[in-house]
CSV table of N, CA, C and O in Angstrom, one decimal:
chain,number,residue,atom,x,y,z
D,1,UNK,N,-94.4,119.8,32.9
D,1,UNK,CA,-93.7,120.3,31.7
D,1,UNK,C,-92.3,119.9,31.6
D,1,UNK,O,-91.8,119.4,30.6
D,2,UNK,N,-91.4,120.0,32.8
D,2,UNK,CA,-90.0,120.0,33.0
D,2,UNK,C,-90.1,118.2,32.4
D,2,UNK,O,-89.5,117.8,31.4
D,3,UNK,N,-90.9,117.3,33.1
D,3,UNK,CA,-90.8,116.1,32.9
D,3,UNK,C,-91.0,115.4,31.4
D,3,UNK,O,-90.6,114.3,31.1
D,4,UNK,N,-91.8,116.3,30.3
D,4,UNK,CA,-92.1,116.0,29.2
D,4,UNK,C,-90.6,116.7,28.2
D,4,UNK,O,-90.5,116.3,27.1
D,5,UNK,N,-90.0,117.3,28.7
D,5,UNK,CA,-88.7,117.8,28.3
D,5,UNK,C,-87.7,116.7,28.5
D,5,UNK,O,-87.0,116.6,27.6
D,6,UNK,N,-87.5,116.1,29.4
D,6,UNK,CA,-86.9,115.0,30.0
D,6,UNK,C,-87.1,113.8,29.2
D,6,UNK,O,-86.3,113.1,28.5
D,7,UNK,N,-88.5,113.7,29.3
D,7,UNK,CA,-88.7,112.5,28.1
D,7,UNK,C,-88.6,112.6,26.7
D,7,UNK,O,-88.3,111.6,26.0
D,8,UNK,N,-88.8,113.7,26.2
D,8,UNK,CA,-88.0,113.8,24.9
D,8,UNK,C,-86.6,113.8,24.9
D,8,UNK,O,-85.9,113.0,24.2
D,9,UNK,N,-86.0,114.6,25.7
D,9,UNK,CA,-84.3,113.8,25.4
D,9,UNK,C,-84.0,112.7,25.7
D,9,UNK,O,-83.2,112.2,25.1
D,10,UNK,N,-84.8,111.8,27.2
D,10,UNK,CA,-84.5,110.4,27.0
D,10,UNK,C,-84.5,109.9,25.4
D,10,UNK,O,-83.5,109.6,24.9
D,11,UNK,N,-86.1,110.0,24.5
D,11,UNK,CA,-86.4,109.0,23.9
D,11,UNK,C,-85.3,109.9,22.6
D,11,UNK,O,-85.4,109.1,21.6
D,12,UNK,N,-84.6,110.9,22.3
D,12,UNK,CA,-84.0,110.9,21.3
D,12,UNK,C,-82.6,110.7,21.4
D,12,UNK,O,-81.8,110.5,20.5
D,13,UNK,N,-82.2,110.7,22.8
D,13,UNK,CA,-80.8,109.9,23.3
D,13,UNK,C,-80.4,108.5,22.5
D,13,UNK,O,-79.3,108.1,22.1
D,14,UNK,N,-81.6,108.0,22.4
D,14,UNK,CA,-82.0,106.6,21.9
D,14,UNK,C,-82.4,106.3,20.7
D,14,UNK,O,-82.8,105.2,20.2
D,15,UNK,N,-82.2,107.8,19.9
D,15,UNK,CA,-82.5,106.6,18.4
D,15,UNK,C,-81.4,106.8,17.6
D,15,UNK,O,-80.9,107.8,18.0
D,16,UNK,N,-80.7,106.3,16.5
D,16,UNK,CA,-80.0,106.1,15.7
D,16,UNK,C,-80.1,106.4,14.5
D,16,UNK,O,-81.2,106.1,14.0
D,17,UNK,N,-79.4,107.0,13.8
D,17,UNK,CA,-79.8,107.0,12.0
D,17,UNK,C,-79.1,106.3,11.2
D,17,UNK,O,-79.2,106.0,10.0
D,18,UNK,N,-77.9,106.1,12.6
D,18,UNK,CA,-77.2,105.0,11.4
D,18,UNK,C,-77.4,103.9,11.5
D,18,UNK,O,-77.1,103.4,12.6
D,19,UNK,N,-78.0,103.0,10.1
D,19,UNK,CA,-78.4,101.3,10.2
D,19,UNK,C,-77.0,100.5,9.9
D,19,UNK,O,-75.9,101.0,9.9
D,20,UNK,N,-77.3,99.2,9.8
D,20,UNK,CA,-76.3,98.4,9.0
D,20,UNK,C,-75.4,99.3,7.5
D,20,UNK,O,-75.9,100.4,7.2
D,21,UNK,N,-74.5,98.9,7.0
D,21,UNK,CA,-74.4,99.5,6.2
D,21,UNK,C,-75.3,98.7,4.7
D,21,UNK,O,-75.9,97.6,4.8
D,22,UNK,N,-75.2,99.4,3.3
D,22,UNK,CA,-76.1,98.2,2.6
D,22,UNK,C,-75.2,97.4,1.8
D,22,UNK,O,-74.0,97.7,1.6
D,23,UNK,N,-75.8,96.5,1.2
D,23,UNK,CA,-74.9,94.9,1.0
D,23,UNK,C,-75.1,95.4,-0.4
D,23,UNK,O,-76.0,96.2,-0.6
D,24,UNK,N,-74.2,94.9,-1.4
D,24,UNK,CA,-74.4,94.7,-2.6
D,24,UNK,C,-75.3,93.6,-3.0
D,24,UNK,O,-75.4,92.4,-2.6
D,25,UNK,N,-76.0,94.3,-4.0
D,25,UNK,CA,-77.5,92.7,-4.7
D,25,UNK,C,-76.9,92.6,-6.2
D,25,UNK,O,-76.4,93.5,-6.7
D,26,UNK,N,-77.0,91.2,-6.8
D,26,UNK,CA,-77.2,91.4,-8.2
D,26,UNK,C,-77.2,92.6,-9.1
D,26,UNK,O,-78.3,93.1,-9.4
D,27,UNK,N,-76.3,93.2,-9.6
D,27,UNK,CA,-76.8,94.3,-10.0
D,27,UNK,C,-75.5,95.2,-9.9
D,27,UNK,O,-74.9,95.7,-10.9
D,28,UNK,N,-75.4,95.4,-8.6
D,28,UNK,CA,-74.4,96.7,-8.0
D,28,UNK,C,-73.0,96.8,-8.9
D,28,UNK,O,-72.9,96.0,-9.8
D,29,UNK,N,-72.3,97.4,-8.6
D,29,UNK,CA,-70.9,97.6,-9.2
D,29,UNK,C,-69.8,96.4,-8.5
D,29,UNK,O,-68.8,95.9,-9.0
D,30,UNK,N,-70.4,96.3,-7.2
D,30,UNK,CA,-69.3,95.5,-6.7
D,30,UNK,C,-69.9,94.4,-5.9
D,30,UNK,O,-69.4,93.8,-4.9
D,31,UNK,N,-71.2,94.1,-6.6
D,31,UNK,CA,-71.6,92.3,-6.3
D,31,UNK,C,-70.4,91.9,-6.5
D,31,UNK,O,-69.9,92.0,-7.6
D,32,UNK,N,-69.8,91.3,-5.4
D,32,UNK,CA,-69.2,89.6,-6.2
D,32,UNK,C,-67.6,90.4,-6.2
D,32,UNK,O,-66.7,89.6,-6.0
D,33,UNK,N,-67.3,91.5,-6.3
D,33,UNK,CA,-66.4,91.6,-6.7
D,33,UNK,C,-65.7,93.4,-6.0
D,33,UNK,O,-66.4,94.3,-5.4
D,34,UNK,N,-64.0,93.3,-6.5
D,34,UNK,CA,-63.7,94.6,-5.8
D,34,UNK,C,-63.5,95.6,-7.4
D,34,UNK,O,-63.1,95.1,-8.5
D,35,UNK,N,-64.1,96.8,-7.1
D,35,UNK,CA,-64.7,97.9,-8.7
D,35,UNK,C,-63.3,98.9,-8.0
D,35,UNK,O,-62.7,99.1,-6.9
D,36,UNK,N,-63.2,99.3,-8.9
D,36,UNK,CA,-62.2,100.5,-9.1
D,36,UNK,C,-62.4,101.7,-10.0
D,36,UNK,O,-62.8,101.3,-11.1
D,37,UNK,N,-62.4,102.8,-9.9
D,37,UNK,CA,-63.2,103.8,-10.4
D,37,UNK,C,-61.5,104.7,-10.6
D,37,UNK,O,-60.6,104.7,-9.8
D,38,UNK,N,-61.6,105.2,-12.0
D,38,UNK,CA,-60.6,106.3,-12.4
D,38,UNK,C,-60.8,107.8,-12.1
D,38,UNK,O,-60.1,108.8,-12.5
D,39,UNK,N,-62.0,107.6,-11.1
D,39,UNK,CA,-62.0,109.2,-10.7
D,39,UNK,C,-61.6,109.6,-9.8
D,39,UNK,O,-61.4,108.6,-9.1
D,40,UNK,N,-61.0,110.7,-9.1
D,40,UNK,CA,-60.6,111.1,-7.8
D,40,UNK,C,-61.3,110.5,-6.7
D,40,UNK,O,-62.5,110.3,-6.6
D,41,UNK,N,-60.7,110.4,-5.9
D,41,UNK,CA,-61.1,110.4,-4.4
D,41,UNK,C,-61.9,111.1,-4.0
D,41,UNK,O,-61.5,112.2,-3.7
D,42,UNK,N,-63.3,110.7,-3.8
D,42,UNK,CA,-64.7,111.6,-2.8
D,42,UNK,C,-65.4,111.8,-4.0
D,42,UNK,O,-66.5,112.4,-3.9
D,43,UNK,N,-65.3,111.3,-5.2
D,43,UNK,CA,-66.5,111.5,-6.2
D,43,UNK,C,-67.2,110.3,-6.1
D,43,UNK,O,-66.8,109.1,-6.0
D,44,UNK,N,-68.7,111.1,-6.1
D,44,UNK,CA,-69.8,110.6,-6.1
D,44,UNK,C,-70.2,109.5,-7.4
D,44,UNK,O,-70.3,109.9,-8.6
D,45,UNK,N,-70.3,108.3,-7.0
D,45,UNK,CA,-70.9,107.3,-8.7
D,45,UNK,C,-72.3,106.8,-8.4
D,45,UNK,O,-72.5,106.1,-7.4
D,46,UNK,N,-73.2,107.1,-9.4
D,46,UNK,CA,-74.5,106.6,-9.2
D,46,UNK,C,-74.5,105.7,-10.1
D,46,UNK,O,-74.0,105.6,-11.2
D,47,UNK,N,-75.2,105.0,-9.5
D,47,UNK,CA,-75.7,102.8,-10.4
D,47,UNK,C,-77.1,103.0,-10.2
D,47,UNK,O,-77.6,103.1,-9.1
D,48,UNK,N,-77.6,103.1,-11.3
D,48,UNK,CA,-79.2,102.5,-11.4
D,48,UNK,C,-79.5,101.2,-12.5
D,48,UNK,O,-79.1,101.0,-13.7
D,49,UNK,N,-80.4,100.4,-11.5
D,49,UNK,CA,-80.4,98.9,-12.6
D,49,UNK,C,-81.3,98.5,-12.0
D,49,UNK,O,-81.3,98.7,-10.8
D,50,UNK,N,-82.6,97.8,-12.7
D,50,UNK,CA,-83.7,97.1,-12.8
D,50,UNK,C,-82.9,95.6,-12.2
D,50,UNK,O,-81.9,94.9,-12.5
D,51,UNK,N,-84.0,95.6,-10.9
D,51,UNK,CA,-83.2,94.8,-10.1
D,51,UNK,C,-84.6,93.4,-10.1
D,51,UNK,O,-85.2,92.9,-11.1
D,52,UNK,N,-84.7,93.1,-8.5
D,52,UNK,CA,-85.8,91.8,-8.7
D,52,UNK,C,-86.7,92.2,-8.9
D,52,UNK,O,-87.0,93.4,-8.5
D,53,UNK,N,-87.7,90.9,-9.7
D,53,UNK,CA,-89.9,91.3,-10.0
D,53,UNK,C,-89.5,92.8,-10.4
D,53,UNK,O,-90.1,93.6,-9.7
D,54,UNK,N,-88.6,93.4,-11.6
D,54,UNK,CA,-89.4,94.7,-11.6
D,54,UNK,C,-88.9,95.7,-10.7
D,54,UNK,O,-89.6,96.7,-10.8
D,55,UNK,N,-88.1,95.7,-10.0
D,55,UNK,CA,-88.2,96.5,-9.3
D,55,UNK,C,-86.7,98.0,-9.3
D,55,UNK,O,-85.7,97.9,-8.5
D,56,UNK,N,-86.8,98.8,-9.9
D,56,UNK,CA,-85.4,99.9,-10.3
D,56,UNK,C,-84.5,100.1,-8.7
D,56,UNK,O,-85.2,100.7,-7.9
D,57,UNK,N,-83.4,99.8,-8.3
D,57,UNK,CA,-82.5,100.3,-7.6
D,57,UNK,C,-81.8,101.3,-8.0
D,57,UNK,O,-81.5,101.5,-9.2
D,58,UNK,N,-81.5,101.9,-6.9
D,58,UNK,CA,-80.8,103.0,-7.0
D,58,UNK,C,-79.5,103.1,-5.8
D,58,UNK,O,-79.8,102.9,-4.7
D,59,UNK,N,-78.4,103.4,-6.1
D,59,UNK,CA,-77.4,103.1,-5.5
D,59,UNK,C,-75.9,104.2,-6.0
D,59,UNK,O,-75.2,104.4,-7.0
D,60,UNK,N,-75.9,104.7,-4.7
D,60,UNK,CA,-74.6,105.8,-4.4
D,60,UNK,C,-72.9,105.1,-4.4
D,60,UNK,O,-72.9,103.9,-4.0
D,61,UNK,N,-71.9,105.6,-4.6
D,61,UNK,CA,-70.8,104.8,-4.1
D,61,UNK,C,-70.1,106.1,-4.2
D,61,UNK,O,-70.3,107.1,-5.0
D,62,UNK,N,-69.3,106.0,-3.0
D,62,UNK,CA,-68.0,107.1,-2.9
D,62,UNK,C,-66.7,106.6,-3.2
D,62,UNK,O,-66.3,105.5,-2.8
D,63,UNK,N,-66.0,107.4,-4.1
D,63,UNK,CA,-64.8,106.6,-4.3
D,63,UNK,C,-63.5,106.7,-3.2
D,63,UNK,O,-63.4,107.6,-2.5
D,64,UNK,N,-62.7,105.8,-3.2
D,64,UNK,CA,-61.9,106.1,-1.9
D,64,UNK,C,-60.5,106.3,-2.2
D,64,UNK,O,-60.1,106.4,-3.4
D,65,UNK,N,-59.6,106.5,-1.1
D,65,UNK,CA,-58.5,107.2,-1.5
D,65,UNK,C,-57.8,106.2,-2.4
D,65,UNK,O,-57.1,106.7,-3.3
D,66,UNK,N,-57.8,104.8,-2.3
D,66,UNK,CA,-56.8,103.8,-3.0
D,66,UNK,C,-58.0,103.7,-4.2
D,66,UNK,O,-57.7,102.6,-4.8
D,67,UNK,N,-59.2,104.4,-5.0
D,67,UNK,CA,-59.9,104.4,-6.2
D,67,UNK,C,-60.8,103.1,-6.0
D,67,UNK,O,-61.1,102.7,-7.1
D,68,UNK,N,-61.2,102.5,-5.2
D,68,UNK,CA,-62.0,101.1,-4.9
D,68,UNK,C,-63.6,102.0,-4.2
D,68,UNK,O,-63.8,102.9,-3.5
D,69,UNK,N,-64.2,101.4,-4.7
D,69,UNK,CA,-65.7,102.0,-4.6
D,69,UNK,C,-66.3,101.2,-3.4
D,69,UNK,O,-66.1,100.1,-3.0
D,70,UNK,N,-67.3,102.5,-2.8
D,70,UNK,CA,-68.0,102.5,-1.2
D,70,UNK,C,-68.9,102.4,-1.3
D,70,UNK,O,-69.5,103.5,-1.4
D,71,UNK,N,-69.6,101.6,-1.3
D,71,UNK,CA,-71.3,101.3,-1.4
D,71,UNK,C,-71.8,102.5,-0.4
D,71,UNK,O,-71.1,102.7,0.5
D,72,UNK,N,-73.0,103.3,-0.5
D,72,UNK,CA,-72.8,104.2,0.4
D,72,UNK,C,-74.5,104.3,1.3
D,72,UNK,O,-74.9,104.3,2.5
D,73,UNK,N,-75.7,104.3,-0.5
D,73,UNK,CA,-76.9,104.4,-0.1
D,73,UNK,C,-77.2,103.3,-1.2
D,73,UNK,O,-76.4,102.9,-2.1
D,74,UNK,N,-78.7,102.9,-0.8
D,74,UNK,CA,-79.1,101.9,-1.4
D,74,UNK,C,-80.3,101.9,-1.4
D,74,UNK,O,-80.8,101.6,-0.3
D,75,UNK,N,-81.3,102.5,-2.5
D,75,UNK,CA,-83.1,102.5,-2.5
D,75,UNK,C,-83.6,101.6,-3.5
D,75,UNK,O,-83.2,101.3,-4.6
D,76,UNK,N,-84.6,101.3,-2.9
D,76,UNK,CA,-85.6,100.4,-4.0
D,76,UNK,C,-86.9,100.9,-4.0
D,76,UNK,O,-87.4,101.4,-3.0
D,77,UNK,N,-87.6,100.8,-6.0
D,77,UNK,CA,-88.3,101.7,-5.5
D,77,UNK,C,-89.4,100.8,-7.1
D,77,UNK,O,-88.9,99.9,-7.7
D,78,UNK,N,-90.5,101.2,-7.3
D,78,UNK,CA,-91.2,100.5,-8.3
D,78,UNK,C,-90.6,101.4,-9.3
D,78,UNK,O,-90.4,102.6,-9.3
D,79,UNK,N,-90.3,100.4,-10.3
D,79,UNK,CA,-89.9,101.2,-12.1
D,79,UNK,C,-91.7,101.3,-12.4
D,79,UNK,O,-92.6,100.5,-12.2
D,80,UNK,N,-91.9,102.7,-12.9
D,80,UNK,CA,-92.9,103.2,-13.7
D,80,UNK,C,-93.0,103.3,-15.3
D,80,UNK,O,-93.9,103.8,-16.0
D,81,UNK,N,-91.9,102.8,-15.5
D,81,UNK,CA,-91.5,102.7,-17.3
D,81,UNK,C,-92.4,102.1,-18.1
D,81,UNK,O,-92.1,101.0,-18.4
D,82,UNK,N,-93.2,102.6,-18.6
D,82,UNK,CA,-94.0,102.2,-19.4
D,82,UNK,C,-93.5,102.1,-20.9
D,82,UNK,O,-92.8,102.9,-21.4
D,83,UNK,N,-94.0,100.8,-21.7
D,83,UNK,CA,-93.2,100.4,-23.1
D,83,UNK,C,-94.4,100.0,-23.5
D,83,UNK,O,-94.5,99.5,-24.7
Protein backbone atom coordinates (compact mmCIF):
# COMPACT_ATOMS: atom_id res chain seq x y z
CA UNK A 1 0.00 0.00 0.00
CA UNK A 2 2.91 2.43 1.23
CA UNK A 3 4.34 1.77 -2.44
CA UNK A 4 1.06 2.55 -4.37
CA UNK A 5 1.18 5.97 -2.44
CA UNK A 6 4.63 6.52 -3.69
CA UNK A 7 3.55 5.95 -7.08
CA UNK A 8 0.91 8.27 -7.15
CA UNK A 9 3.03 11.08 -6.09
CA UNK A 10 5.80 10.05 -8.46
CA UNK A 11 3.29 9.98 -11.48
CA UNK A 12 1.58 13.50 -10.33
CA UNK A 13 4.99 15.08 -9.61
CA UNK A 14 5.09 14.71 -13.37
CA UNK A 15 2.24 16.16 -14.96
CA UNK A 16 1.71 19.67 -15.96
CA UNK A 17 -1.30 21.79 -16.76
CA UNK A 18 0.48 24.23 -18.18
CA UNK A 19 0.79 23.80 -22.19
CA UNK A 20 2.29 26.08 -24.73
CA UNK A 21 0.63 29.19 -24.51
CA UNK A 22 -2.19 29.64 -27.59
CA UNK A 23 -1.22 31.37 -30.87
CA UNK A 24 -3.43 33.68 -32.50
CA UNK A 25 -5.52 32.05 -35.83
CA UNK A 26 -7.29 34.19 -38.40
CA UNK A 27 -9.87 35.53 -36.58
CA UNK A 28 -8.38 36.55 -33.07
CA UNK A 29 -8.10 40.22 -31.96
CA UNK A 30 -4.44 40.19 -32.37
CA UNK A 31 -3.70 37.89 -35.47
CA UNK A 32 -1.16 39.85 -37.21
CA UNK A 33 -1.17 42.52 -35.04
CA UNK A 34 -0.69 44.50 -31.45
CA UNK A 35 -4.86 45.25 -30.06
CA UNK A 36 -5.30 47.68 -27.38
CA UNK A 37 -8.33 47.61 -25.23
CA UNK A 38 -9.79 50.95 -23.36
CA UNK A 39 -10.66 48.89 -20.40
CA UNK A 40 -8.82 48.66 -17.23
CA UNK A 41 -6.21 46.43 -16.48
CA UNK A 42 -7.32 42.59 -15.54
CA UNK A 43 -10.59 42.79 -17.56
CA UNK A 44 -11.63 39.94 -19.10
CA UNK A 45 -12.49 40.27 -23.30
CA UNK A 46 -14.16 37.45 -24.94
CA UNK A 47 -13.80 36.95 -29.05
CA UNK A 48 -16.00 34.50 -30.58
CA UNK A 49 -15.73 33.96 -34.59
CA UNK A 50 -16.53 31.21 -37.02
CA UNK A 51 -13.14 30.15 -37.73
CA UNK A 52 -11.94 27.17 -40.34
CA UNK A 53 -14.57 24.27 -42.33
CA UNK A 54 -17.17 25.72 -39.90
CA UNK A 55 -15.79 25.58 -37.02
CA UNK A 56 -16.86 28.54 -33.82
CA UNK A 57 -13.71 29.58 -31.62
CA UNK A 58 -13.81 30.80 -28.64
CA UNK A 59 -11.09 32.91 -27.16
CA UNK A 60 -10.36 34.80 -23.69
CA UNK A 61 -7.81 37.88 -23.54
CA UNK A 62 -6.73 39.64 -20.33
CA UNK A 63 -6.02 43.10 -20.62
CA UNK A 64 -2.64 44.29 -19.33
CA UNK A 65 -1.28 47.04 -17.36
CA UNK A 66 0.13 49.12 -20.57
CA UNK A 67 -4.04 48.21 -22.23
CA UNK A 68 -2.48 45.60 -24.99
CA UNK A 69 -4.42 42.34 -24.97
CA UNK A 70 -3.25 38.64 -23.59
CA UNK A 71 -4.35 35.92 -25.44
CA UNK A 72 -5.19 33.72 -22.51
CA UNK A 73 -7.57 30.57 -23.61
CA UNK A 74 -8.35 29.29 -26.85
CA UNK A 75 -11.34 26.51 -27.65
CA UNK A 76 -12.62 25.09 -30.81
CA UNK A 77 -15.61 23.60 -30.94
CA UNK A 78 -18.46 22.63 -33.80
CA UNK A 79 -20.95 25.71 -34.59
CA UNK A 80 -24.57 24.08 -34.17
CA UNK A 81 -26.23 27.12 -35.88
CA UNK A 82 -28.73 26.10 -37.73
CA UNK A 83 -30.20 28.65 -40.77
Amino acid sequence: MKYAAIFIAMALAGCSTTGPPPEPVPGSLTYGRVAHSPYPPGTVVNNTFLGKWGYRTFEKYVVQPDGTLKLTSQQTAPDFLVF
